[in-house]
Coordinates of C-alpha atoms in Angstrom, one line a residue:
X1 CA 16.2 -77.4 53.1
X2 CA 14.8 -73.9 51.5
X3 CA 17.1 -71.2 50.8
X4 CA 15.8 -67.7 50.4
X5 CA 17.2 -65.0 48.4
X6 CA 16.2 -61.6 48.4
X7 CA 16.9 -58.5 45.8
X8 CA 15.2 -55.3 44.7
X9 CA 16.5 -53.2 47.6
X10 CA 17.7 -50.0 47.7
X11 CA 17.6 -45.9 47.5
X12 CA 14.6 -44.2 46.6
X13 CA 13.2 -41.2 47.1
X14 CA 10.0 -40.3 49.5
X15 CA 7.0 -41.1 47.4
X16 CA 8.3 -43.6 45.2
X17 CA 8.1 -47.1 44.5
X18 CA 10.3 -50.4 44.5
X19 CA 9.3 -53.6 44.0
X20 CA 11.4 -56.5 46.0
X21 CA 11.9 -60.5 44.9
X22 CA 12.4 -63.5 47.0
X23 CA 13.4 -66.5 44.9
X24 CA 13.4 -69.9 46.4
X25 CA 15.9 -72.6 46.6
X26 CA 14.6 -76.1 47.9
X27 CA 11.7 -77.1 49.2
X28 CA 8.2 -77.5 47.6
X29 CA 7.7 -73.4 47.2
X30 CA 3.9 -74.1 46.0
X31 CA 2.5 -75.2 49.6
X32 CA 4.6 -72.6 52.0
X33 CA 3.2 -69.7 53.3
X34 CA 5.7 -66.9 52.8
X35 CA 6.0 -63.7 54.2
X36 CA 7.8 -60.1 54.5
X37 CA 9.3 -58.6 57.5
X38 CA 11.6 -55.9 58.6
X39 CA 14.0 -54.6 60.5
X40 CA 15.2 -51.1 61.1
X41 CA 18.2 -50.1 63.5
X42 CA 17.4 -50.0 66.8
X43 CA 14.2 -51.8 66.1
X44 CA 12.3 -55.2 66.6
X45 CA 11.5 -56.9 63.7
X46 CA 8.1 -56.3 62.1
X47 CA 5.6 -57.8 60.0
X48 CA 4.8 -56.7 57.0
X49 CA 2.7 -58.8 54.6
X50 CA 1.9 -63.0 54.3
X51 CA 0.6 -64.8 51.6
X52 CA -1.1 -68.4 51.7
X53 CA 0.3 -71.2 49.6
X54 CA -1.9 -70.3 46.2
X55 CA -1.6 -66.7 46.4
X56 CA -5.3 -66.0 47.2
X57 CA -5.5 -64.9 50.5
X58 CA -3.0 -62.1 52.0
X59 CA -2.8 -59.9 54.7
X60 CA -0.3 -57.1 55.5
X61 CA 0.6 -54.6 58.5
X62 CA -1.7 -51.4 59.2
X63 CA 1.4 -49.2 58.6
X64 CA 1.8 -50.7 54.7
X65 CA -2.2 -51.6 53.9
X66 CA -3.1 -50.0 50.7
X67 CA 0.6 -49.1 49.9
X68 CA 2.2 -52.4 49.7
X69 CA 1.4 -55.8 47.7
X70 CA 2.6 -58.9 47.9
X71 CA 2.4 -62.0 45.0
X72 CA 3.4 -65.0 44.2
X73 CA 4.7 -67.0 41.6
X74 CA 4.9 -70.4 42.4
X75 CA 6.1 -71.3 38.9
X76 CA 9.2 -69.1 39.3
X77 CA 9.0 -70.1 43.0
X78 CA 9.2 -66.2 43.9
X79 CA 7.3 -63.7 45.9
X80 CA 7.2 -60.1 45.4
X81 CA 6.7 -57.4 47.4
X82 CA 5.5 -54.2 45.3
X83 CA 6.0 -51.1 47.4
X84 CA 4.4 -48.1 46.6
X85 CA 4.2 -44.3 47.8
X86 CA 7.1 -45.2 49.6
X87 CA 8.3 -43.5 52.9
X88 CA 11.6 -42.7 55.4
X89 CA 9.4 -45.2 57.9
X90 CA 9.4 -47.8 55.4
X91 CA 13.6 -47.6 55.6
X92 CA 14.4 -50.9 57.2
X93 CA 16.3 -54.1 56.0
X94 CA 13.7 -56.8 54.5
X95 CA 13.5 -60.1 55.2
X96 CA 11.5 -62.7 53.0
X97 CA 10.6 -65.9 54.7
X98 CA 8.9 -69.1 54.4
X99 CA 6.4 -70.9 56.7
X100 CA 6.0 -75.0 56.7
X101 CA 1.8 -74.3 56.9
X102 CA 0.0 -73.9 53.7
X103 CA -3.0 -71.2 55.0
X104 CA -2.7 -68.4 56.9
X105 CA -2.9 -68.6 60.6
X106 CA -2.2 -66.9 63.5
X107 CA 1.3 -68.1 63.1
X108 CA 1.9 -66.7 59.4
X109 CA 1.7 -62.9 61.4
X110 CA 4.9 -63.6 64.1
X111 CA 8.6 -64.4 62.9
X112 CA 8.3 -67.6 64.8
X113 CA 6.0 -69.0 62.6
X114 CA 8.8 -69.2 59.9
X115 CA 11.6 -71.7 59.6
X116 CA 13.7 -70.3 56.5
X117 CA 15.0 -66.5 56.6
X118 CA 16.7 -65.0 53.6
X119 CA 19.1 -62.6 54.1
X120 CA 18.1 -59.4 54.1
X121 CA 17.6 -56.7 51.5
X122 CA 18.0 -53.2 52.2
X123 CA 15.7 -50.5 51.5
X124 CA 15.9 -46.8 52.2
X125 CA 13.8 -44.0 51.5
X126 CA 15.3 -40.7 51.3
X127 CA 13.1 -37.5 52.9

């Protein structure tokens, strides 16, 4: 079993940055893909970003590339999701999850490539 626990959410203005944690619980962190999604009301849920089991290969959404990087720490068994120049788009609850496969695939880029969800952190961005 892997639990998932997100933090780092909140209110911040247009422009600005936040950086978001997913610690792990369980598991064997160090070979799970893990990724970011969201979710805002009225919305499907979204990819956002996916990194492979070392940390070395990533790959993130056209609406966050170049504003937005994920990391790993498999020591601390946490991934991070820095978010920068920050939007009201970007307001959404986030979602960290894990994936059983080591390397990015096709499956690391869809929800139901992911076994473990954590419970959600909000962010919102403030025009």
């Amino acid at each position: 079993q892997v639990q998932l626990v997100e933090s780092g959410g909140g209110l911040v203005q247009d422009g600005g940055s936040l950086r978001l944690s997913c610690a792990a619980f369980g598991g064997t962190f160090s070979t799970y893909v893990m990724g970011w999604f969201r979710q805002a009301p009225g919305k499907e849920r979204e990819f956002v970003s996916a990194i492979n089991w070392s940390g070395g290969t990533t790959r993130y959404a056209d609406s966050v590339k170049g504003r937005f990087t994920i990391s790993r720490d498999n020591a601390k068994k946490t991934v991070y999701l820095q978010m920068n120049s920050l939007s009201p788009e970007d307001t959404a609850v986030y979602y960290c999850a894990s994936n059983p496969n080591p390397w990015l695939s096709g499956t690391s880029y869809s929800s139901q490539g992911y076994d473990y969800w954590g419970q959600g952190t909000q962010v919102t961005v403030s025009s």
